[in-house]
mmCIF file of C-alpha atoms in Angstrom:
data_model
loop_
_atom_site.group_PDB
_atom_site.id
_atom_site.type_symbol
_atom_site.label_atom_id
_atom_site.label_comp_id
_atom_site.label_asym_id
_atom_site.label_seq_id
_atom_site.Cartn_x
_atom_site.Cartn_y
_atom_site.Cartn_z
ATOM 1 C CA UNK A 1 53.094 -18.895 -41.093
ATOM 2 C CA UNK A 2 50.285 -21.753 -41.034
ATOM 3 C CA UNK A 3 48.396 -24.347 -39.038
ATOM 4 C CA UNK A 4 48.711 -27.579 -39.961
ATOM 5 C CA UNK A 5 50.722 -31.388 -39.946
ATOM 6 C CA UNK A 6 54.883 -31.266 -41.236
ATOM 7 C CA UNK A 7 56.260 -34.801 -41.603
ATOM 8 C CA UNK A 8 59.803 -35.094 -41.833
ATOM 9 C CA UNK A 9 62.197 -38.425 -42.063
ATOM 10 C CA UNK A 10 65.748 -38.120 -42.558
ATOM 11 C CA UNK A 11 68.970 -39.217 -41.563
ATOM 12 C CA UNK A 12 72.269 -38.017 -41.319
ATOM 13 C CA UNK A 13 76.046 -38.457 -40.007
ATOM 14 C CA UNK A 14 78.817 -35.959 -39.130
ATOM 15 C CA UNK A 15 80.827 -34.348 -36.788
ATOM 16 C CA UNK A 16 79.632 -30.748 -36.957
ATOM 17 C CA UNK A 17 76.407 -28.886 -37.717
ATOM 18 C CA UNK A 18 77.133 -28.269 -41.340
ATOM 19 C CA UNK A 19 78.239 -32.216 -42.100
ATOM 20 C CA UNK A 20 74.656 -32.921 -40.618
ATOM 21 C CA UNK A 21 72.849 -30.938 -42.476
ATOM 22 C CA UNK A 22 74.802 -31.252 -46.041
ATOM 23 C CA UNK A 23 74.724 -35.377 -45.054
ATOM 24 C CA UNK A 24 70.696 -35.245 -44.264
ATOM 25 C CA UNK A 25 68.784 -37.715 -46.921
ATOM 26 C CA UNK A 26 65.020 -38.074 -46.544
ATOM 27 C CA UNK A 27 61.946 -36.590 -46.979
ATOM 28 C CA UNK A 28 59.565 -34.134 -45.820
ATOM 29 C CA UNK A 29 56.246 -32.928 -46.584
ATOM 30 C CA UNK A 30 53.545 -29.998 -44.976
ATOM 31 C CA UNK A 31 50.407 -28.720 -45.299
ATOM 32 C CA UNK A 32 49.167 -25.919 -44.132
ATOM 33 C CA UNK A 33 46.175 -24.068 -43.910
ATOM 34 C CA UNK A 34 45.054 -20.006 -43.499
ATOM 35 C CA UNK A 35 48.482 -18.801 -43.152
ATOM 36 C CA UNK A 36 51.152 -16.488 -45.494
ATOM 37 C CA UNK A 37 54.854 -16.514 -47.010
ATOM 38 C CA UNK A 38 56.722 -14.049 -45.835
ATOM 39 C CA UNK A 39 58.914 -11.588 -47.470
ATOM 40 C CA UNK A 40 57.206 -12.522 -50.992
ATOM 41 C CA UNK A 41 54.038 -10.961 -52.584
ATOM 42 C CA UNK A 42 53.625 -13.363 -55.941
ATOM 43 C CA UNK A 43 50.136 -11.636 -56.668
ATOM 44 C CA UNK A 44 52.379 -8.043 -56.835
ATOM 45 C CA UNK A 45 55.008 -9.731 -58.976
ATOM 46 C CA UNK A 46 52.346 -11.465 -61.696
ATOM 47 C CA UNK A 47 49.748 -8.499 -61.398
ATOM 48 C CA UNK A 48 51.629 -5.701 -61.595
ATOM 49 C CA UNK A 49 52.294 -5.274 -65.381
ATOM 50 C CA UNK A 50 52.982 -1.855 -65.317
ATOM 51 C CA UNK A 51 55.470 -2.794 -62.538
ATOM 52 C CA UNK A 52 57.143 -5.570 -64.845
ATOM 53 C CA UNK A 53 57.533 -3.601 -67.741
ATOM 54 C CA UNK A 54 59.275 -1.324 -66.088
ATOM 55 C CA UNK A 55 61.494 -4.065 -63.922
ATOM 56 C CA UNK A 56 62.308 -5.424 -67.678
ATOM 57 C CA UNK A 57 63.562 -2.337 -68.902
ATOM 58 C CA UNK A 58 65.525 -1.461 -65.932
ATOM 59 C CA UNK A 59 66.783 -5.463 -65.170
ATOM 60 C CA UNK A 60 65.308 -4.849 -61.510
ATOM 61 C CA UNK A 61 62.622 -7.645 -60.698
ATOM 62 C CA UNK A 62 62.910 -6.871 -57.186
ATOM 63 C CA UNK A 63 59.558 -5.287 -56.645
ATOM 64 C CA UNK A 64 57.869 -8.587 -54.856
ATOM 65 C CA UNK A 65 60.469 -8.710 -52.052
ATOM 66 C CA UNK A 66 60.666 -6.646 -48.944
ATOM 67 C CA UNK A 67 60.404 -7.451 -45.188
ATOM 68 C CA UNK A 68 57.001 -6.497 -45.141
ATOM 69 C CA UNK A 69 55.917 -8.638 -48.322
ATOM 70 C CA UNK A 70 53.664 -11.359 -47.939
ATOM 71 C CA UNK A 71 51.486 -13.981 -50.043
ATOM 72 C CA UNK A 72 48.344 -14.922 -48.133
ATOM 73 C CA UNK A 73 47.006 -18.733 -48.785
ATOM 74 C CA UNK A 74 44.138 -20.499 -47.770
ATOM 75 C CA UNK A 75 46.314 -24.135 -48.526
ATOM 76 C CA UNK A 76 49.884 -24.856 -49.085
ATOM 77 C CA UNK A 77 50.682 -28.065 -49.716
ATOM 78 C CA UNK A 78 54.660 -29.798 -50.274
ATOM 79 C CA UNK A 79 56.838 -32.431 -50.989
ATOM 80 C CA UNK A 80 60.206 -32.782 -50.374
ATOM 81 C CA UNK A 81 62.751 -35.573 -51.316
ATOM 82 C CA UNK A 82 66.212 -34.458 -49.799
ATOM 83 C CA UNK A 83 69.264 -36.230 -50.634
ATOM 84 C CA UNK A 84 73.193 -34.890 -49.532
ATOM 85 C CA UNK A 85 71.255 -31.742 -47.874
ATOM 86 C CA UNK A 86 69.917 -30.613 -51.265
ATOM 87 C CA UNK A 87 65.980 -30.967 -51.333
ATOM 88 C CA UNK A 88 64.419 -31.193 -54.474
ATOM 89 C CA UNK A 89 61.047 -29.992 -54.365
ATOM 90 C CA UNK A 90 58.465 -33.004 -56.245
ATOM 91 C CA UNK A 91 55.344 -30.954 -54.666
ATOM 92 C CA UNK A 92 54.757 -26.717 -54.063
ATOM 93 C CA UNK A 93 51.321 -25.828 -54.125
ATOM 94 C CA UNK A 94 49.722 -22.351 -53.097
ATOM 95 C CA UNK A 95 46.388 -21.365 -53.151
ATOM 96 C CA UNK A 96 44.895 -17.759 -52.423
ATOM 97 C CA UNK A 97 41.588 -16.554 -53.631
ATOM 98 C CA UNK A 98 43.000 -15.091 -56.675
ATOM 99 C CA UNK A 99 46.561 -16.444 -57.509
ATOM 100 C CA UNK A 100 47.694 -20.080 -57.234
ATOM 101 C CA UNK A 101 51.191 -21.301 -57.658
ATOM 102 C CA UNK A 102 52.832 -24.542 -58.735
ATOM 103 C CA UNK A 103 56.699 -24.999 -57.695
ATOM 104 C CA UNK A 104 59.558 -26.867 -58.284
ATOM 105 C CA UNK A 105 62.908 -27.021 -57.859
ATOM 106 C CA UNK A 106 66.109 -27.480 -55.517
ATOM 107 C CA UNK A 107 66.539 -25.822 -52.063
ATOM 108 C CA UNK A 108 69.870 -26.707 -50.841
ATOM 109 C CA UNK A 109 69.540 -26.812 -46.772
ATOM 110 C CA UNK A 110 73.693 -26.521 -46.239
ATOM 111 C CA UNK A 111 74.821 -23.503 -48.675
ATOM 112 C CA UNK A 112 71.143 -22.206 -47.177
ATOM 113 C CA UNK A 113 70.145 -20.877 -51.377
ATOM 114 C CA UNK A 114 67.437 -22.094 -53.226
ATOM 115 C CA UNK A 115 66.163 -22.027 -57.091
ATOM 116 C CA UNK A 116 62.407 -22.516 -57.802
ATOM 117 C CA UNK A 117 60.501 -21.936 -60.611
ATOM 118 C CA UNK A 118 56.913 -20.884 -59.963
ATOM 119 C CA UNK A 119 53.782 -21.590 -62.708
ATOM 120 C CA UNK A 120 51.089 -18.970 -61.846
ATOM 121 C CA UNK A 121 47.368 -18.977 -62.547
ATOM 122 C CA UNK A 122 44.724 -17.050 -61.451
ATOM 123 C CA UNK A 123 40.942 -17.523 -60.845
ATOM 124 C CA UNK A 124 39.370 -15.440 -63.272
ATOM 125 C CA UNK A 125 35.936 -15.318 -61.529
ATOM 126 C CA UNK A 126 37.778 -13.330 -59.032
ATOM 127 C CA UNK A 127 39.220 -10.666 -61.491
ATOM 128 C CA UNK A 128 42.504 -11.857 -61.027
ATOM 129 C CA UNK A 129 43.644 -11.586 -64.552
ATOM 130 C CA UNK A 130 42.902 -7.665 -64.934
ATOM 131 C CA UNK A 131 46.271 -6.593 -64.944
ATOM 132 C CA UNK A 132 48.344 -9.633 -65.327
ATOM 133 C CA UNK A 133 51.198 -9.386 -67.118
ATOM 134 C CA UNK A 134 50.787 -11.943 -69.970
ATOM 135 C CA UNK A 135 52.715 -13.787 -73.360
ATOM 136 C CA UNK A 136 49.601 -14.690 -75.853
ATOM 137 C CA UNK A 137 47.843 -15.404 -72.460
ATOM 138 C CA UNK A 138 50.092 -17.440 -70.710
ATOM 139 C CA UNK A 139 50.848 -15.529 -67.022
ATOM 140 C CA UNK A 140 54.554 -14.762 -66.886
ATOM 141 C CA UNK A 141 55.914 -17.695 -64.782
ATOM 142 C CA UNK A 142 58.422 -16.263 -62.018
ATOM 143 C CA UNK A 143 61.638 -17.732 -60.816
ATOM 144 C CA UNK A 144 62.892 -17.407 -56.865
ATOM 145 C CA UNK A 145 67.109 -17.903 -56.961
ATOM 146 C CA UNK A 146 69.842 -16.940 -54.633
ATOM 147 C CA UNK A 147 70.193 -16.866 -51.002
ATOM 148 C CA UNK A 148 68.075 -17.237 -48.197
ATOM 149 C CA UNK A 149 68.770 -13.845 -47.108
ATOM 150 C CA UNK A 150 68.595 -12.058 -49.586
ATOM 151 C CA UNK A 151 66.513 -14.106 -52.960
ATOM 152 C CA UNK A 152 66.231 -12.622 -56.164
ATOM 153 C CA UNK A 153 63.454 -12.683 -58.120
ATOM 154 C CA UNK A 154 62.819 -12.679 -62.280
ATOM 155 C CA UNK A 155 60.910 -14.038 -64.963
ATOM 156 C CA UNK A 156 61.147 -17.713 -65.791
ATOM 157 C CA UNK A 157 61.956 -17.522 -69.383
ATOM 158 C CA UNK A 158 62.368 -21.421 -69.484
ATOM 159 C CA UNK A 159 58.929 -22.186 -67.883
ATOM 160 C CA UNK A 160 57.770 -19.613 -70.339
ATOM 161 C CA UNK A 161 59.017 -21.033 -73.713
ATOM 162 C CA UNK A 162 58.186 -24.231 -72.677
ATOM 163 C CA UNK A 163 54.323 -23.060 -72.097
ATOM 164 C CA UNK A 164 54.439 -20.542 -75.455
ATOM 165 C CA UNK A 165 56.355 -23.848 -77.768
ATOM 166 C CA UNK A 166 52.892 -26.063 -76.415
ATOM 167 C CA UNK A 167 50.785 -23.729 -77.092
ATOM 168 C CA UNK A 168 51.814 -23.778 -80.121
ATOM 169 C CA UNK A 169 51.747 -27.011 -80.953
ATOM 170 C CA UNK A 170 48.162 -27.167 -79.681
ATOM 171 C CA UNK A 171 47.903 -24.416 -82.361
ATOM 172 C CA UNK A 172 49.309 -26.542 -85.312
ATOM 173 C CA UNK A 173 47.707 -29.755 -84.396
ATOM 174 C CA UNK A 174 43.883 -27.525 -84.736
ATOM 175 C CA UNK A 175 45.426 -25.781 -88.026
ATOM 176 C CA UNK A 176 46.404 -29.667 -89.497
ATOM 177 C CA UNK A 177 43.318 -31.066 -88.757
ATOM 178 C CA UNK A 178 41.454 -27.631 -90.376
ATOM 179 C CA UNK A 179 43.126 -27.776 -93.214
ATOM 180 C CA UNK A 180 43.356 -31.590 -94.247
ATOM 181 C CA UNK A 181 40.264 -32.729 -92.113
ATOM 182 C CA UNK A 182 39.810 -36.128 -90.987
ATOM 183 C CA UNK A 183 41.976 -39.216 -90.818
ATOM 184 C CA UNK A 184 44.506 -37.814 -93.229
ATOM 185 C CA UNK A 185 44.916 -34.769 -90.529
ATOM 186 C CA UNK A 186 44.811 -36.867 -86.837
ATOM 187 C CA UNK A 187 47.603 -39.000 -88.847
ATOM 188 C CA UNK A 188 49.763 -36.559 -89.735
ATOM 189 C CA UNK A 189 49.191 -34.678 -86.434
ATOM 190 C CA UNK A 190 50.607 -38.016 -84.812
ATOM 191 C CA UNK A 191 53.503 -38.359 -87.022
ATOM 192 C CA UNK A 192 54.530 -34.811 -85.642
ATOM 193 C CA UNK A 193 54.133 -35.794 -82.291
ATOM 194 C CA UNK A 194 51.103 -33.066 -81.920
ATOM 195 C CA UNK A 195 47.779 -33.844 -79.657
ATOM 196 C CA UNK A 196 45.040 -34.959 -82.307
ATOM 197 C CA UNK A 197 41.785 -33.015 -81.892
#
């Protein structure tokens, strides 16, 4: 739910509803202002460590979708390129006062599934990192998989290692230049392929 502009361009051939829509290439884009996703809360899902722990020990990440589940934003913004009915998503951007999102990934318009991956952050002048779930401070990224219908929901463990392996790189690169100081340490730093201080 939202007010605001959706722009979409595409073309397609076929001889039935499903060739259409699994033959649609194109693109399409929206945003949308003061409105909410329904059937997802992503502030339950990243706040709620208590919650997660206990959807970790059980395997049941489940507790962010319901009928009744909603994420409130104040902008939404995407960008779709859609080739053979698959979209892949360049843009996903959500912003509420406390939790923003960043998305990406493949909804597929004809099988009617998708699979996006979901960086979190949250605006810590609003208290929104109280009770976030976090990995050496990195929020636990969430991925959105499955059916229309009936989504699942679960931590992105790719998104995460990928955000815990460059912070620690970010970590090395200080210790280097600590340690061997000066030209000797920004060179060595680039022969690793780490971000000089």
């Amino acid at each position: 739910d939202g007010l605001g502009q959706l722009s979409v361009k595409a073309t397609s051939t076929g001889e039935s509803l499903d060739a259409l829509v699994n033959g649609l290439n194109g693109s399409a884009s929206a945003n949308l202002a003061d409105g909410a996703i329904k059937g997802f809360n992503a502030a339950q899902f990243v706040r709620s460590a208590s919650d997660i722990r206990s959807a970790l020990a059980s395997g049941d990440f489940n507790l962010a979708l319901s009928p009744s589940a909603e994420t409130d934003f104040t902008d939404f913004d995407t960008v779709l390129t859609i080739r053979d009915g698959v979209a892949s998503v360049d843009v996903l951007k959500l912003l509420n006062p406390i939790v923003q999102l960043d998305g990406s990934g493949t909804i597929d318009l004809g099988a009617q599934a998708l699979d996006l991956s979901l960086a979190t952050s949250f605006d810590k002048a609003a208290g929104g990192d109280a009770s976030t779930l976090q990995l050496n401070g990195i929020p636990v990224p969430v991925r959105l998989s499955g059916s229309w219908i009936s989504p699942s929901i679960s931590p992105d463990t790719r998104l995460l290692q990928q955000a815990l392996t460059n912070q620690l790189r970010d970590e090395a690169a200080s210790e280097l230049s600590d340690r061997l100081g000066g030209e000797l340490g920004e060179r060595l730093s680039g022969v690793l392929g780490l971000p000089a201080r």
